Coordinates of C-alpha atoms in Angstrom, one line a residue:
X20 CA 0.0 0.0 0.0
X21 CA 1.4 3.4 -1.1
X22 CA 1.4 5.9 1.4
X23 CA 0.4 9.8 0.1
X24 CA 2.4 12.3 1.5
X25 CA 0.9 15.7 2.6
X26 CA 2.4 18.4 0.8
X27 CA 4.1 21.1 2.4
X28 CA 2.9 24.6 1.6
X29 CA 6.4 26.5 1.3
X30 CA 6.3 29.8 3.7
X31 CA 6.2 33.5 2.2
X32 CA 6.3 36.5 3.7
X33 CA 2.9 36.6 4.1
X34 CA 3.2 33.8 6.5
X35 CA 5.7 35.3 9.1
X36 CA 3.6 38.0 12.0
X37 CA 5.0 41.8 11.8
X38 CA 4.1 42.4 15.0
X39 CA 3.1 45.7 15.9
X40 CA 5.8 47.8 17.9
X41 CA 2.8 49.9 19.8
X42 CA 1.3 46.8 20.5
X43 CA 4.1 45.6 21.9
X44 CA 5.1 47.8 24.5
X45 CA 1.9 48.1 25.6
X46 CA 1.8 44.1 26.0
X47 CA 5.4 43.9 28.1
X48 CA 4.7 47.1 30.4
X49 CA 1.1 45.6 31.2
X50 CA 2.4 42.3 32.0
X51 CA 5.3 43.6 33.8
X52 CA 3.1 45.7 36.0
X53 CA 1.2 42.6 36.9
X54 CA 4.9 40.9 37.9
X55 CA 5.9 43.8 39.6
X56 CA 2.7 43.9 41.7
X57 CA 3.1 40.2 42.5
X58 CA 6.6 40.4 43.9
X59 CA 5.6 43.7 45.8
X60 CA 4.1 41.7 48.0
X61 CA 6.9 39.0 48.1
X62 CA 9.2 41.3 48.7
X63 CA 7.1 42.9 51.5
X64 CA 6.3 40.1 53.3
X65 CA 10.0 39.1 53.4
X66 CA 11.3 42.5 54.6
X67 CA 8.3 42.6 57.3
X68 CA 8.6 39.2 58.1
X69 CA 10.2 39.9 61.8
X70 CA 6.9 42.1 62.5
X71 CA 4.3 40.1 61.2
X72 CA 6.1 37.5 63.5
X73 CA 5.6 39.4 66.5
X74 CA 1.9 40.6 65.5
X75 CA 0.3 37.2 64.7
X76 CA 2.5 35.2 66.3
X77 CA 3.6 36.8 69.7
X78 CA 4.0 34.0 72.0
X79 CA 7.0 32.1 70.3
X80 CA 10.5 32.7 70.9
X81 CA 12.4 35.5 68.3
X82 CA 13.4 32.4 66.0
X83 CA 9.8 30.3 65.8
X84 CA 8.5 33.5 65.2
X85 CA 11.0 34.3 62.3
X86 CA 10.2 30.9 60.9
X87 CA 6.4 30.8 61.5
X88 CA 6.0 34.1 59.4
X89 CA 8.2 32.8 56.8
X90 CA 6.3 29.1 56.6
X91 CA 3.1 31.3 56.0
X92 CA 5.0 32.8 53.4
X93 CA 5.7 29.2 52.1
X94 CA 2.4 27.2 52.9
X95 CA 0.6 29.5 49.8
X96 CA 2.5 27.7 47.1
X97 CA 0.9 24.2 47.5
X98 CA -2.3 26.0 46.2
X99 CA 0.0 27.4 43.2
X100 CA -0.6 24.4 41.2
X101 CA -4.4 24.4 41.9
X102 CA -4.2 28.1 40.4
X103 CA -1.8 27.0 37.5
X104 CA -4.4 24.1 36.3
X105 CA -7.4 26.3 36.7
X106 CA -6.3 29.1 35.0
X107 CA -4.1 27.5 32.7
X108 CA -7.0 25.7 31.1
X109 CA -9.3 28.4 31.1
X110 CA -6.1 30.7 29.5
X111 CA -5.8 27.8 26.4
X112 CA -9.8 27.9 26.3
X113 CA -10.3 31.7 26.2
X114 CA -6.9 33.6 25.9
X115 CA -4.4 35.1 27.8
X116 CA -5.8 38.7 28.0
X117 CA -8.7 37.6 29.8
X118 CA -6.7 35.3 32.3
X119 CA -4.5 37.9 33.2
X120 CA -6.9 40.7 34.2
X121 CA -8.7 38.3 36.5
X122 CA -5.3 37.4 38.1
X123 CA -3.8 40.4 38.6
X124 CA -7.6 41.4 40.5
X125 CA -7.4 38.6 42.5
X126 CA -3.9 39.2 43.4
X127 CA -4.6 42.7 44.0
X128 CA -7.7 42.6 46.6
X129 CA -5.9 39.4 48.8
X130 CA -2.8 41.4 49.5
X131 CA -4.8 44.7 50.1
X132 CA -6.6 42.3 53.2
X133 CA -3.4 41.3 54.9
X134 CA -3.5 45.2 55.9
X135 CA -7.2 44.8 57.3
X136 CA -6.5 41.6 59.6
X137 CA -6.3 42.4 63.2
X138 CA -3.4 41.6 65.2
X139 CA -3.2 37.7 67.8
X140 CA -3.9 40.0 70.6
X141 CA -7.1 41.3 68.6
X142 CA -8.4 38.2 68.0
X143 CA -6.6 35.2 68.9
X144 CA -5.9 32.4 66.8
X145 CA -8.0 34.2 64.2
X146 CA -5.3 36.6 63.1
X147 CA -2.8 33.7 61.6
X148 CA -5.8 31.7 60.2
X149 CA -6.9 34.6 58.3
X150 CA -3.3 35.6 57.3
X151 CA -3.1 32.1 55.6
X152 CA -6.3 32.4 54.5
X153 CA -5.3 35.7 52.4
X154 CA -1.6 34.3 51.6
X155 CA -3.6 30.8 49.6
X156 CA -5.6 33.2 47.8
X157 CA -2.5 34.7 46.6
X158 CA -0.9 31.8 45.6
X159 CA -4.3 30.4 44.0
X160 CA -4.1 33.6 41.4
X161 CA -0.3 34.1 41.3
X162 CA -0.7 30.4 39.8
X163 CA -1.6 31.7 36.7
X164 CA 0.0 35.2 36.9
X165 CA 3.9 34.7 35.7
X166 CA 3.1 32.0 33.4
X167 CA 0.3 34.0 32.4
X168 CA 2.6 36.9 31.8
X169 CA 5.4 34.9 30.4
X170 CA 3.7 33.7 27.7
X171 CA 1.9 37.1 26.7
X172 CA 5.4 38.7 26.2
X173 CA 6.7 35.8 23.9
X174 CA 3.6 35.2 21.9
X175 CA 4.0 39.2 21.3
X176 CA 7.9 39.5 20.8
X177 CA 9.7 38.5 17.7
X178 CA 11.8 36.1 17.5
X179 CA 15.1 37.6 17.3
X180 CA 14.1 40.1 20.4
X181 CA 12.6 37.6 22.5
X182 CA 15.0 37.0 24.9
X183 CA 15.4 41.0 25.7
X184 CA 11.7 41.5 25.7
X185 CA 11.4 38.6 27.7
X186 CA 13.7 39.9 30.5
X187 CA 11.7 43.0 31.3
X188 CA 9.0 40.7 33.1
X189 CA 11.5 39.8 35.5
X190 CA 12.7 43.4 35.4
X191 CA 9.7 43.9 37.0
X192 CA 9.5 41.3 39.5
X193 CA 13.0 43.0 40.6
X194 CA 11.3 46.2 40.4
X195 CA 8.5 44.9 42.8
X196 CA 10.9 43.9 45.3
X197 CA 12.8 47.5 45.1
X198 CA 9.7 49.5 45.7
X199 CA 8.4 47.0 48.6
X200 CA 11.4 47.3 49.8
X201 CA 12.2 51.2 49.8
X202 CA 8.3 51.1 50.8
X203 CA 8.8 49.7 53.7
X204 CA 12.2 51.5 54.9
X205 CA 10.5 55.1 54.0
X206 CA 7.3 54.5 56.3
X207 CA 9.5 52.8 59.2
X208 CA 11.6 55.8 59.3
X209 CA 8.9 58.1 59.7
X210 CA 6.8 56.4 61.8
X211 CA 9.4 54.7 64.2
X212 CA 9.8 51.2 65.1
X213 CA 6.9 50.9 67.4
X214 CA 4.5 52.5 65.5
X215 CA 5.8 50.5 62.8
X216 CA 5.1 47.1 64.8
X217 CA 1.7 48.7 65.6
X218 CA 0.1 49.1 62.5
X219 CA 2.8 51.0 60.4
X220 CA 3.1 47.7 58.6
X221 CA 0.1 47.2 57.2
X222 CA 0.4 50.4 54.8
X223 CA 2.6 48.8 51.9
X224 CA -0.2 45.7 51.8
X225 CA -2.8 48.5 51.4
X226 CA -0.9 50.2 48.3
X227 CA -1.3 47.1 46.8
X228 CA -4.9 48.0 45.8
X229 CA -4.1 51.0 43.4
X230 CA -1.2 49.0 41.9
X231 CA -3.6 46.5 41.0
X232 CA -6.1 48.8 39.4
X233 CA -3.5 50.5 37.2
X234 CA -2.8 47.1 36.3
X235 CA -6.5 46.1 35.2
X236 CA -6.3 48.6 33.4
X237 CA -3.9 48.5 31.4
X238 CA -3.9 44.6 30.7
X239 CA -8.0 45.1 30.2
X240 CA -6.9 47.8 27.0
X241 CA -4.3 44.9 25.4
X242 CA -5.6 42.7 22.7
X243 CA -4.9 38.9 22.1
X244 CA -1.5 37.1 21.4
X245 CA -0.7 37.2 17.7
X246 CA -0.1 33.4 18.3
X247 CA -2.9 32.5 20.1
X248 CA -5.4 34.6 17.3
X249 CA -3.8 32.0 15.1
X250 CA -4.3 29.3 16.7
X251 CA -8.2 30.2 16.9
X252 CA -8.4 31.1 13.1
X253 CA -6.9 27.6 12.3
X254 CA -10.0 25.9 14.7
X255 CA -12.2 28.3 13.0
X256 CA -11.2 27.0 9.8
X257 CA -12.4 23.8 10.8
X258 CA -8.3 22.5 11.5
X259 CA -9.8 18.6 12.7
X260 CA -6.0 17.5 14.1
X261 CA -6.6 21.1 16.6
X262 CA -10.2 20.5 17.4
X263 CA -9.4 17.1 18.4
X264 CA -6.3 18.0 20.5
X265 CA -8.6 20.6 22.0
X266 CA -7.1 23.7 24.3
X267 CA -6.5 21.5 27.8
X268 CA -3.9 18.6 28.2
X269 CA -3.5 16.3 31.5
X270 CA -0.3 16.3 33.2
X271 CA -0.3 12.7 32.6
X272 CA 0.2 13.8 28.5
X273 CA 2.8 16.3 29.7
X274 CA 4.6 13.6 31.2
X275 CA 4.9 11.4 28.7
X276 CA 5.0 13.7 25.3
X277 CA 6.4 16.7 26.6
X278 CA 8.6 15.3 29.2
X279 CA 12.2 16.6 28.3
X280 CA 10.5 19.9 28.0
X281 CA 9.0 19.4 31.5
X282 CA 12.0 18.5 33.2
X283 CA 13.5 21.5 31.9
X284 CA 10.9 23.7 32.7
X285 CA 11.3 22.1 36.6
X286 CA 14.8 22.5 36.7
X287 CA 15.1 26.2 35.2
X288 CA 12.2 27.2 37.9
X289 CA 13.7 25.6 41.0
X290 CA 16.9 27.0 40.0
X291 CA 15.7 30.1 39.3
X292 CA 13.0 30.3 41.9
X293 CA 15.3 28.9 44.8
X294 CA 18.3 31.3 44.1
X295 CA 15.7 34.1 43.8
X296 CA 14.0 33.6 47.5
X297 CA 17.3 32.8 49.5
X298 CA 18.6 36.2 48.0
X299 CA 15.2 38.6 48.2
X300 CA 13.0 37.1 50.7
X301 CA 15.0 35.2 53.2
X302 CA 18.5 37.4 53.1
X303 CA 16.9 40.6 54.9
X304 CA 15.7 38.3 57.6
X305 CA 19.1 36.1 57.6
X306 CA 20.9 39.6 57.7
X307 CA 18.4 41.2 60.8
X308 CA 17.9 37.7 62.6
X309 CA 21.3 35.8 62.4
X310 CA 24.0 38.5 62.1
X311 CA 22.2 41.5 64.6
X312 CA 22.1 43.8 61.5
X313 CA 19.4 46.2 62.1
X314 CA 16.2 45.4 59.9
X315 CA 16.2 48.5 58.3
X316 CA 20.5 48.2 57.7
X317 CA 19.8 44.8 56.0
X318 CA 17.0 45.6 53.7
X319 CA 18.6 49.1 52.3
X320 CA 21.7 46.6 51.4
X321 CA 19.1 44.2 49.4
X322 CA 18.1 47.6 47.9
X323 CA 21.1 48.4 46.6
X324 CA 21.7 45.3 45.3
X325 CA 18.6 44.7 44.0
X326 CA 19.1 48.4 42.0
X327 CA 22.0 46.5 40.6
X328 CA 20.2 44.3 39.3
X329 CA 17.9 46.2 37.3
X330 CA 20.6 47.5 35.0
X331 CA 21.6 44.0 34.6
X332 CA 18.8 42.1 33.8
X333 CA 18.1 43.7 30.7
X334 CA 21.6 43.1 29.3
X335 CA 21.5 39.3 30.2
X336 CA 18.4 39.1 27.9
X337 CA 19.7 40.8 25.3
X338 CA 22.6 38.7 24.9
X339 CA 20.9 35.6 25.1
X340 CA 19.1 36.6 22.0
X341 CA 23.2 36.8 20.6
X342 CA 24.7 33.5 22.4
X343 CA 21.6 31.6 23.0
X344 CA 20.1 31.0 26.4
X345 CA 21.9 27.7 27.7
X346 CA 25.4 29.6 28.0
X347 CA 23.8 31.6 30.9
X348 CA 21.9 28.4 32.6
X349 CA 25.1 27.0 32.1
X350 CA 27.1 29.2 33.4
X351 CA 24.5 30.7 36.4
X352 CA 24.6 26.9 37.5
X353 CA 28.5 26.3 37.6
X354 CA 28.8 30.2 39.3
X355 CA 26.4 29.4 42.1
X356 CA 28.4 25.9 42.8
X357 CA 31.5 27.7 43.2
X358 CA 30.4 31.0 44.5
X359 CA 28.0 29.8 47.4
X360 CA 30.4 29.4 50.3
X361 CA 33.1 32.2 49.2
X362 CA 29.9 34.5 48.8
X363 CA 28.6 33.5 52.1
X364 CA 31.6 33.8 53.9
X365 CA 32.0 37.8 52.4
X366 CA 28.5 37.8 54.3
X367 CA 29.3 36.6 57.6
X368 CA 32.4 38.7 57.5
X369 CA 30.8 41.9 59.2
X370 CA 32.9 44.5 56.6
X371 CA 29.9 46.0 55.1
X372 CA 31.7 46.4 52.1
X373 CA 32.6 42.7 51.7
X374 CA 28.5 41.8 52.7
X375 CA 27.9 43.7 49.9
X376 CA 30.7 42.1 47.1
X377 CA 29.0 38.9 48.8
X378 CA 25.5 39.5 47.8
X379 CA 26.5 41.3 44.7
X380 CA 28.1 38.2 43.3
X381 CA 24.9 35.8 44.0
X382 CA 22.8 38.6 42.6
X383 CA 24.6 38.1 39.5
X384 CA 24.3 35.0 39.4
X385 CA 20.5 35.4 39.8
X386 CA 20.1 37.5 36.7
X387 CA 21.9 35.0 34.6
X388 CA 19.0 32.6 35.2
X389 CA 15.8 35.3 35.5
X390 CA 17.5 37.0 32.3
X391 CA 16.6 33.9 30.1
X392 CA 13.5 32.5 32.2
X393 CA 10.8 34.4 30.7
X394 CA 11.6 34.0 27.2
X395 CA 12.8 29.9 27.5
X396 CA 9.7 29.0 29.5
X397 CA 6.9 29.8 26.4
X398 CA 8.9 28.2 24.2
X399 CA 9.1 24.4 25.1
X400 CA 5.6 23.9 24.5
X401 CA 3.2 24.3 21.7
X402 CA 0.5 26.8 21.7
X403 CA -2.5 25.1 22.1
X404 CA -1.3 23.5 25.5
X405 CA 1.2 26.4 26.5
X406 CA -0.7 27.8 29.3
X407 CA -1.9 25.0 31.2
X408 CA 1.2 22.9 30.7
X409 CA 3.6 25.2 31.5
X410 CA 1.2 26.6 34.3
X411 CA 1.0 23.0 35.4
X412 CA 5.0 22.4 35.3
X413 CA 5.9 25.9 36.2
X414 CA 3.6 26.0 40.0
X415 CA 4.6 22.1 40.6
X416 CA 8.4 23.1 40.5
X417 CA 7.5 26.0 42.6
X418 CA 6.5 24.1 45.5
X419 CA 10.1 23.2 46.4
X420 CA 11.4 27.1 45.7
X421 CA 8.4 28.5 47.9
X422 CA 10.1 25.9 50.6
X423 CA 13.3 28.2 50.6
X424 CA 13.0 30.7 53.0
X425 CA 11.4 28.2 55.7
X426 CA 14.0 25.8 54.9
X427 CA 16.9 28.1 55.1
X428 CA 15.5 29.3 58.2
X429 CA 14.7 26.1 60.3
X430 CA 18.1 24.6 59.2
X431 CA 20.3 27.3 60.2
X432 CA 18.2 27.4 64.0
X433 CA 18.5 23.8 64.0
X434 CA 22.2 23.4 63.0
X435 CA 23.5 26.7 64.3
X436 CA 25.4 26.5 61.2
X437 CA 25.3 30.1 59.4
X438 CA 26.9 28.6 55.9
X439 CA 23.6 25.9 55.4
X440 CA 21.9 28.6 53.1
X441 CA 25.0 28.0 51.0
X442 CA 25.6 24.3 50.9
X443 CA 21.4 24.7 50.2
X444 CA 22.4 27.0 47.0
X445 CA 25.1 24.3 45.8
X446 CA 22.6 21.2 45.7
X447 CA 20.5 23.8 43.7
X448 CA 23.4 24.4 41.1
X449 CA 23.5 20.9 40.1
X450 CA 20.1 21.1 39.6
X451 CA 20.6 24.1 37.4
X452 CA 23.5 23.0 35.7
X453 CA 21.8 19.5 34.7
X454 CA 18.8 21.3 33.2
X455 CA 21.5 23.4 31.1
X456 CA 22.9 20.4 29.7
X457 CA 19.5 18.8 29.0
X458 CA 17.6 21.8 27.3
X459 CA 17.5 22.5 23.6
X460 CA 18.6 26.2 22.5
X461 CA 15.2 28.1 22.0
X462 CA 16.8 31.6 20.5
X463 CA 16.0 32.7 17.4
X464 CA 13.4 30.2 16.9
X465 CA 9.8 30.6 16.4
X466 CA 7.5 29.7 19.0
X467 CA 6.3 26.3 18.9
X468 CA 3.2 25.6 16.7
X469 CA 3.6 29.7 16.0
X470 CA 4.5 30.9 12.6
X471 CA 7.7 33.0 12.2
X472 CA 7.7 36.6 14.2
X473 CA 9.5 39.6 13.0
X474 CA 9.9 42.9 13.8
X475 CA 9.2 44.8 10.2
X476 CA 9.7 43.8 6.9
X477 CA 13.0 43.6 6.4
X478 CA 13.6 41.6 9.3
X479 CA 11.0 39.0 8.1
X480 CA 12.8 39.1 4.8
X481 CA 15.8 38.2 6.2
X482 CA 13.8 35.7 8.9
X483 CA 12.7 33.9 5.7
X484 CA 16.0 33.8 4.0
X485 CA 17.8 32.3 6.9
X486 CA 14.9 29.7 6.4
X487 CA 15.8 29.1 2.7
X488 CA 19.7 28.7 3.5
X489 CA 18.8 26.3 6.5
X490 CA 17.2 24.4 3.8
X491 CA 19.7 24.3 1.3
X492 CA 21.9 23.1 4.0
X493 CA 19.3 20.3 4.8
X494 CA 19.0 19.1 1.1
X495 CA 22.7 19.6 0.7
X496 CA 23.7 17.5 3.6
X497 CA 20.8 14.9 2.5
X498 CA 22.8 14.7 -0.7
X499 CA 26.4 13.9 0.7
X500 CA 24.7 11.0 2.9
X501 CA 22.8 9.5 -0.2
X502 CA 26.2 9.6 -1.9
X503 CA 27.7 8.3 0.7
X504 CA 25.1 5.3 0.5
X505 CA 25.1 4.8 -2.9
X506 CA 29.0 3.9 -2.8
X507 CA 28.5 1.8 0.0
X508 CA 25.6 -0.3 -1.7
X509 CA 27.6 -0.7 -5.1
X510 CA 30.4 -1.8 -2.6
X511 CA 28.3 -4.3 -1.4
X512 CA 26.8 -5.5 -4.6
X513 CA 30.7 -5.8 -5.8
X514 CA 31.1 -8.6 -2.9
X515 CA 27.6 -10.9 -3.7
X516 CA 27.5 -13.0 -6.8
X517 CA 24.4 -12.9 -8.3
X518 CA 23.1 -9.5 -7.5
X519 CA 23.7 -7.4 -10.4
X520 CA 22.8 -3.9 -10.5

C-alpha cells in the first residue's frame, strides 16, 4: 500500500507575523506591572517578616516567630498548582488577556486584606488563620499570573528580540521587590519602630490595591496574542487535528509527550526560583535575625543590590538573543556551585563592604538565570497547551522554591550552622547545571506551533531567507549522505555474486 504524502505549503512573507511595535510595548509594560505587583508583595512580606512575627505570632520565641512568618510565606505555594491548572485551562480555552486581568484582580484585593487583619492580641488564633487564608488566595491567582505573563510577552515579541523583551517581566519582579522594599524603609523611618510594629506595617499591603487597578487597566486595554489569534483562526477554519487536541492537556500527556521539555521547565524554575528567594525574601531576615544587622540596615543593602540588578537584567536578555540561552543556565549553574560558600563567607564577614561584594556576586548569578526564564519557558511547549502545561509544570516546580526561606530558616536554628543557606544554593546548582545540559537552545526560533515573528519587513525578509539557506543546507547534507550510501551499496553488490545492478 502506497502511502500519500501531505504536501508542504512552502512559507512566504505573508506567512511570518510583523508584530506591531505599539502593541508591543503596551503588551510587556502591562504584563510587567502585573509581575511587579506580585513580587511587591513577596518582597514585602519578606522584609516585614520579623513584624508580622511578633503581631500574629507573639508567643513564640524570636526564632519560631521568624520561621512561623516565613512558613506562612511558604504554605501559599501548595495551592499554586491548583491556580496553575485552573487558570491555565481556562487561559488555552479563552486567551491570555482575559486570564490575566482576573489574576492580577485577585492578586490585588488578597494582599490589600493582609492590611485589614487584626493583630493575635485582637483576636486570637484568628489573626494567623486569616493571614493564611489571604496568603492561599494569593498563591491560587499568582498560579496563573507569571506564566500567564510569560507567555503574553513571547507570543508578542519577535523572534530575534525575544530574549530581551522577555527579560523585562522579571525586570519587573525586581522592580517589585525594590519598591516593597524602599516602601517599607521610608514608612518605618517616619513612623518609628513601634509605631511600625503597631500598625505601620500594614500600609505597603494596602498600596497594593491601586497598583492592582493601574494594572487592570492596562492589561484590560491589550488585545490577544498574535499566536494565540492564530491558533483560533486555524479551529475556526475547521483544523480537525486542533479541534481534536482541544485547548486542555492532563499532566499525565505532559509527562509522557512533553517530558524533556518538562524537566526542563522544573529545573530552570527551581533554580531560578530557589536562588531568587534565599537572595530577596529570606537574606533581609538572615541579615536582621542571624548576624544583629538592624532590619532596616539589612534591607537598604538588598536595595542596593537589587538596584543592581535592574541595569543588569536587561543586558542578560539581550545577549541571550546573541549567544543563545543555555550559556547563561550553564554558566549561572557552575557560578552558584562555586560562588556559594566564598559569597557567604563575604556575608558573615561583618565589613559592610565585603557583605555587599557577597550578595552582589549571587545577585549576578541570579540574573543569569531570570534574564533567560521568561523568554525559555513559552517556548518548550506548543500553543495550544502552553498555558496549562507550562502553568502545570511551572507551580509544581514551585513548590520546592516556595520551601526556601522556611528551609533556610529552620536549618540554620536547627544546626547553628550560618553557611547551610549555602551548601542549600550548591545542591540547587546541580540542579541548574543538569537542566543546562538537558535543554534545547530556543533563540532565534519561532515559537512552537507559532509561525515566524519579526519585527518589520526587512527583518521578516531576512527571517525567511535564513529559512531558505537552513534548507539548502538540509538538502545539501541529504545529498552527501545519499552519496555516501550509494558507494557503500555498489560496494556491497561488488562482494555478492548474483546481485547485479
Amino acid at each position: 500500500m502506497k502511502l500519500r504524502r501531505k504536501r508542504v505549503k512552502p512559507i512566504g512573507l505573508k506567512d511570518i507575523t510583523i508584530i506591531d511595535d505599539t502593541k508591543l510595548r503596551k503588551a510587556i509594560t502591562a504584563a510587567a506591572l502585573g509581575n511587579a505587583m506580585e513580587w511587591f508583595d513577596f518582597g514585602v512580606y519578606g522584609f516585614v517578616a520579623y513584624a508580622l512575627g511578633q503581631v500574629f505570632f507573639p508567643d513564640a520565641s524570636p526564632g519560631v516567630q521568624m520561621v512561623a512568618a516565613l512558613a506562612t510565606f511558604s504554605v501559599p505555594f501548595l495551592i499554586r498548582p491548583l491556580g496553575g491548572m485552573f487558570f491555565g485551562a481556562l487561559g488555552d480555552r479563552y486567551g491570555r488577556q482575559k486570564i490575566l486581568a482576573i489574576t492580577i484582580v485577585i492578586m490585588s484585593i488578597s494582599t490589600f486584606a493582609i492590611g485589614l487583619i487584626p493583630s493575635y492580641a485582637s483576636i486570637g488564633i484568628w489573626a494567623p488563620i486569616l493571614l493564611l487564608i489571604a496568603k492561599m488566595a494569593q498563591g491560587f491567582s499568582v498560579g496563573g499570573e507569571y506564566t500567564g505573563a510569560s507567555i503574553f510577552v513571547a507570543e508578542y515579541s519577535p523572534d530575534r528580540k525575544r530574549g530581551f523583551l522577555g527579560s523585562w517581566l522579571d525586570f519587573g519582579s525586581i522592580a517589585g521587590f525594590v519598591l516593597g522594599a524602599g516602601v517599607v524603609v521610608m514608612i518605618s523611618a517616619i513612623v518609628g519602630q513601634d509605631k511600625f510594629l503597631d500598625w505601620g506595617w500594614r500600609i505597603p499591603f494596602f498600596i497594593a490595591l491601586p497598583l492592582g487597578l493601574i494594572g487592570l487597566y492596562l492589561r484590560h486595554a491589550l488585545e490577544e496574542t498574535p499566536a494565540f489569534q492564530q491558533h483560533v483562526e486555524k479551529l475556526e477554519q475547521g483544523d480537525r487535528e486542533g479541534l481534536a487536541v482541544g485547548p486542555q492537556v492532563s499532566f499525565k500527556e505532559v509527562a509522557t509527550k512533553h517530558w524533556r521539555s518538562l524537566l526542563t521547565c522544573v529545573g530552570l524554575v527551581i533554580a531560578t526560583n530557589v536562588t531568587y528567594y534565599m537572595l530577596l525574601t529570606y537574606m533581609p531576615s538572615y541579615l536582621s535575625h542571624n548576624l544583629h544587622y538592624s532590619e532596616d540596615h539589612g534591607v537598604l543593602i538588598i536595595i542596593a543590590i537589587m538596584i543592581g540588578m535592574l541595569f543588569v537584567q536587561p543586558v542578560m536578555g539581550l545577549m541571550s538573543d546573541k549567544f543563545g540561552r543555555r550559556p547563561f543556565v550553564i554558566f549561572g549553574s557552575i557560578a552558584l556551585f562555586i560562588l556559594s560558600i566564598p559569597c557567604f563567607m563575604l556575608i558573615n564577614s561583618n565589613v559592610l563592604g565585603l557583605i555587599f561584594v557577597g550578595l552582589l556576586l549571587l545577585a549576578i548569578v541570579l540574573n543569569a538565570f531570570t534574564g533567560v526564564m521568561a523568554a525559555t519557558l513559552p517556548a518548550m511547549f506548543p500553543t495550544h497547551i502552553r498555558y496549562s502545561a507550562l502553568a502545570s509544570a511551572f507551580n509544581i516546580s514551585v513548590l520546592i522554591a516556595g520551601l526556601t526561606p522556611t528551609a533556610a530558616a529552620w536549618l540554620v536554628e536547627a544546626t547553628n550552622n550560618l553557611y547551610m543557606p549555602a551548601y542549600y544554593l550548591m545542591v540547587i546548582a546541580v540542579i541548574g547545571l543538569a537542566t543546562g545540559l538537558l535543554m534545547k537552545e530556543t533563540a532565534n526560533k519561532p515559537l512552537r506551533g507559532a509561525a515566524p515573528a519579526a519585527s518589520d519587513m526587512q527583518e521578516a525578509r531576512e527571517i525567511l531567507q535564513e529559512h531558505h539557506d537552513n534548507i539548502e543546507n538540509k538538502i545539501e547534507d541529504i545529498d552527501a549522505q545519499i552519496s555516501e550510501l550509494e558507494a557503500k551499496r555498489k560496494n556491497l553488490v561488488q562482494q555478492h555474486p548474483t546481485i547485479n545492478e
